[in-house]
């Protein structure tokens, strides 16, 4: 019960915002989608017992998107959350973050560090040899983070010549 409340507290405004966007785009398609959703929710394929067991095991890690299966789902919810629409700092401070480590990454060239950024940001592998990742804000394409490395050990130049 507590986990269900945590999920509702964390993401209800996101779902409401997504509904408004869908409704604005197409009123007719939204009504069809809502009707189908209600049919799926009312479907007897999932027993009450199974639903209760699932909610008992629905941890805060899943609510925060720190579980691999739920990460993308939570990213979408955060993208549409009005509370974080123009406030990446608030999202970060509310503990919706992605932690990225360069440890054992082939492009890190031995430099191991960890960085955190807002969970709603999209992360892509770097396309160039020295770019490890490129992360950008889904809501504001002007904000991005690039992790880069460079060869730290350079050839010695013999100055005595």
Short mmCIF file of C-alpha atoms in Angstrom, two decimals:
data_model
loop_
_atom_site.label_atom_id
_atom_site.label_comp_id
_atom_site.label_asym_id
_atom_site.label_seq_id
_atom_site.Cartn_x
_atom_site.Cartn_y
_atom_site.Cartn_z
CA UNK A 1 0.00 0.00 0.00
CA UNK A 2 2.81 2.41 0.91
CA UNK A 3 4.66 1.68 -2.33
CA UNK A 4 1.51 2.31 -4.36
CA UNK A 5 1.11 5.67 -2.58
CA UNK A 6 4.77 6.50 -3.28
CA UNK A 7 4.22 5.73 -6.97
CA UNK A 8 1.11 7.93 -7.03
CA UNK A 9 2.85 10.77 -5.19
CA UNK A 10 5.90 10.60 -7.44
CA UNK A 11 4.20 10.29 -10.83
CA UNK A 12 0.47 11.15 -10.80
CA UNK A 13 1.04 14.68 -12.13
CA UNK A 14 3.14 13.21 -14.97
CA UNK A 15 0.32 10.89 -16.02
CA UNK A 16 -2.19 13.77 -15.85
CA UNK A 17 0.10 15.95 -17.96
CA UNK A 18 0.54 13.17 -20.54
CA UNK A 19 -3.24 12.77 -20.74
CA UNK A 20 -3.59 16.51 -21.44
CA UNK A 21 -0.98 16.31 -24.22
CA UNK A 22 -2.73 13.32 -25.82
CA UNK A 23 -6.13 14.98 -25.49
CA UNK A 24 -4.80 18.17 -27.11
CA UNK A 25 -3.28 16.24 -30.02
CA UNK A 26 -6.38 14.23 -30.81
CA UNK A 27 -9.57 14.23 -28.78
CA UNK A 28 -11.01 11.21 -30.65
CA UNK A 29 -7.87 9.08 -30.37
CA UNK A 30 -7.57 9.98 -26.70
CA UNK A 31 -11.11 8.76 -26.00
CA UNK A 32 -10.39 5.47 -27.80
CA UNK A 33 -7.14 5.07 -25.88
CA UNK A 34 -8.83 5.77 -22.55
CA UNK A 35 -11.58 3.26 -23.34
CA UNK A 36 -9.01 0.58 -24.22
CA UNK A 37 -7.02 1.35 -21.08
CA UNK A 38 -10.11 0.88 -18.90
CA UNK A 39 -10.82 -2.44 -20.61
CA UNK A 40 -7.27 -3.61 -19.98
CA UNK A 41 -7.35 -2.50 -16.34
CA UNK A 42 -10.67 -4.24 -15.76
CA UNK A 43 -9.45 -7.41 -17.48
CA UNK A 44 -9.47 -10.51 -15.31
CA UNK A 45 -6.15 -11.76 -16.70
CA UNK A 46 -4.39 -10.45 -13.62
CA UNK A 47 -5.78 -11.74 -10.36
CA UNK A 48 -6.16 -9.57 -7.29
CA UNK A 49 -3.64 -11.80 -5.51
CA UNK A 50 -1.05 -11.28 -8.23
CA UNK A 51 -1.67 -7.52 -8.21
CA UNK A 52 -1.27 -7.35 -4.42
CA UNK A 53 1.96 -9.38 -4.52
CA UNK A 54 3.32 -7.10 -7.24
CA UNK A 55 2.54 -3.95 -5.26
CA UNK A 56 4.07 -5.40 -2.09
CA UNK A 57 7.32 -5.89 -3.97
CA UNK A 58 7.17 -2.55 -5.75
CA UNK A 59 10.12 -0.85 -4.10
CA UNK A 60 11.15 2.78 -4.05
CA UNK A 61 14.00 1.85 -6.40
CA UNK A 62 11.39 1.07 -9.03
CA UNK A 63 9.46 4.27 -8.29
CA UNK A 64 12.70 6.27 -8.71
CA UNK A 65 13.62 4.37 -11.89
CA UNK A 66 16.73 2.80 -10.38
CA UNK A 67 15.65 -0.63 -11.56
CA UNK A 68 16.71 -1.54 -15.12
CA UNK A 69 13.23 -2.54 -16.27
CA UNK A 70 11.61 0.67 -14.99
CA UNK A 71 14.27 3.21 -15.98
CA UNK A 72 12.83 4.23 -19.38
CA UNK A 73 9.28 4.23 -18.04
CA UNK A 74 10.24 6.61 -15.23
CA UNK A 75 12.18 8.81 -17.71
CA UNK A 76 8.99 9.29 -19.73
CA UNK A 77 6.96 10.09 -16.60
CA UNK A 78 9.55 12.64 -15.46
CA UNK A 79 9.61 14.28 -18.89
CA UNK A 80 5.92 15.13 -18.55
CA UNK A 81 5.92 16.00 -14.86
CA UNK A 82 4.94 19.70 -14.60
CA UNK A 83 6.95 20.01 -11.38
CA UNK A 84 10.18 19.35 -13.28
CA UNK A 85 9.26 20.90 -16.63
CA UNK A 86 11.76 23.75 -16.38
CA UNK A 87 13.57 22.65 -13.27
CA UNK A 88 16.25 19.98 -13.64
CA UNK A 89 17.65 20.96 -10.26
CA UNK A 90 14.36 20.09 -8.52
CA UNK A 91 14.27 16.71 -10.27
CA UNK A 92 17.87 16.04 -9.21
CA UNK A 93 17.27 17.15 -5.61
CA UNK A 94 14.15 14.93 -5.39
CA UNK A 95 16.55 12.02 -5.97
CA UNK A 96 15.53 11.24 -9.54
CA UNK A 97 19.06 10.79 -10.86
CA UNK A 98 21.14 8.61 -13.08
CA UNK A 99 24.57 7.68 -11.81
CA UNK A 100 27.12 6.92 -14.52
CA UNK A 101 30.57 5.45 -13.95
CA UNK A 102 33.40 5.25 -16.47
CA UNK A 103 34.96 2.30 -14.63
CA UNK A 104 35.95 -0.45 -17.10
CA UNK A 105 34.60 1.56 -20.04
CA UNK A 106 36.81 0.99 -23.11
CA UNK A 107 36.97 4.72 -23.91
CA UNK A 108 37.84 5.86 -20.37
CA UNK A 109 41.58 5.30 -20.96
CA UNK A 110 42.06 4.35 -17.33
CA UNK A 111 40.35 7.44 -15.89
CA UNK A 112 37.60 6.23 -13.55
CA UNK A 113 35.03 8.70 -12.26
CA UNK A 114 31.33 8.76 -11.46
CA UNK A 115 28.85 11.51 -12.30
CA UNK A 116 25.14 11.97 -11.59
CA UNK A 117 22.57 13.88 -13.64
CA UNK A 118 18.75 14.13 -13.79
CA UNK A 119 16.98 10.81 -14.45
CA UNK A 120 14.85 12.22 -17.31
CA UNK A 121 17.94 12.88 -19.43
CA UNK A 122 18.59 10.58 -22.39
CA UNK A 123 22.03 8.92 -22.47
CA UNK A 124 23.71 7.85 -25.70
CA UNK A 125 27.06 6.24 -26.27
CA UNK A 126 29.61 8.69 -27.68
CA UNK A 127 30.21 8.38 -31.41
CA UNK A 128 33.78 9.68 -31.44
CA UNK A 129 36.85 7.92 -29.98
CA UNK A 130 37.25 10.25 -26.97
CA UNK A 131 33.55 10.84 -26.21
CA UNK A 132 32.31 8.35 -23.63
CA UNK A 133 28.66 9.43 -23.41
CA UNK A 134 26.39 12.25 -24.48
CA UNK A 135 23.44 12.96 -22.17
CA UNK A 136 20.79 15.57 -22.96
CA UNK A 137 17.64 16.96 -21.41
CA UNK A 138 14.52 15.70 -23.23
CA UNK A 139 12.63 18.89 -22.43
CA UNK A 140 15.31 21.42 -23.30
CA UNK A 141 17.58 20.37 -26.14
CA UNK A 142 20.00 23.19 -25.31
CA UNK A 143 21.16 21.44 -22.12
CA UNK A 144 23.55 18.53 -22.46
CA UNK A 145 26.45 16.78 -20.81
CA UNK A 146 29.37 15.24 -22.68
CA UNK A 147 31.91 12.99 -20.95
CA UNK A 148 35.21 13.08 -22.79
CA UNK A 149 38.69 11.74 -22.23
CA UNK A 150 42.06 12.49 -23.69
CA UNK A 151 45.36 10.66 -23.70
CA UNK A 152 46.99 11.68 -20.43
CA UNK A 153 50.32 10.04 -21.00
CA UNK A 154 52.10 11.85 -23.80
CA UNK A 155 55.46 11.15 -25.35
CA UNK A 156 58.40 12.70 -23.61
CA UNK A 157 60.26 15.29 -25.56
CA UNK A 158 63.98 15.20 -25.04
CA UNK A 159 64.87 18.80 -24.20
CA UNK A 160 68.55 18.02 -23.85
CA UNK A 161 69.19 17.83 -27.61
#
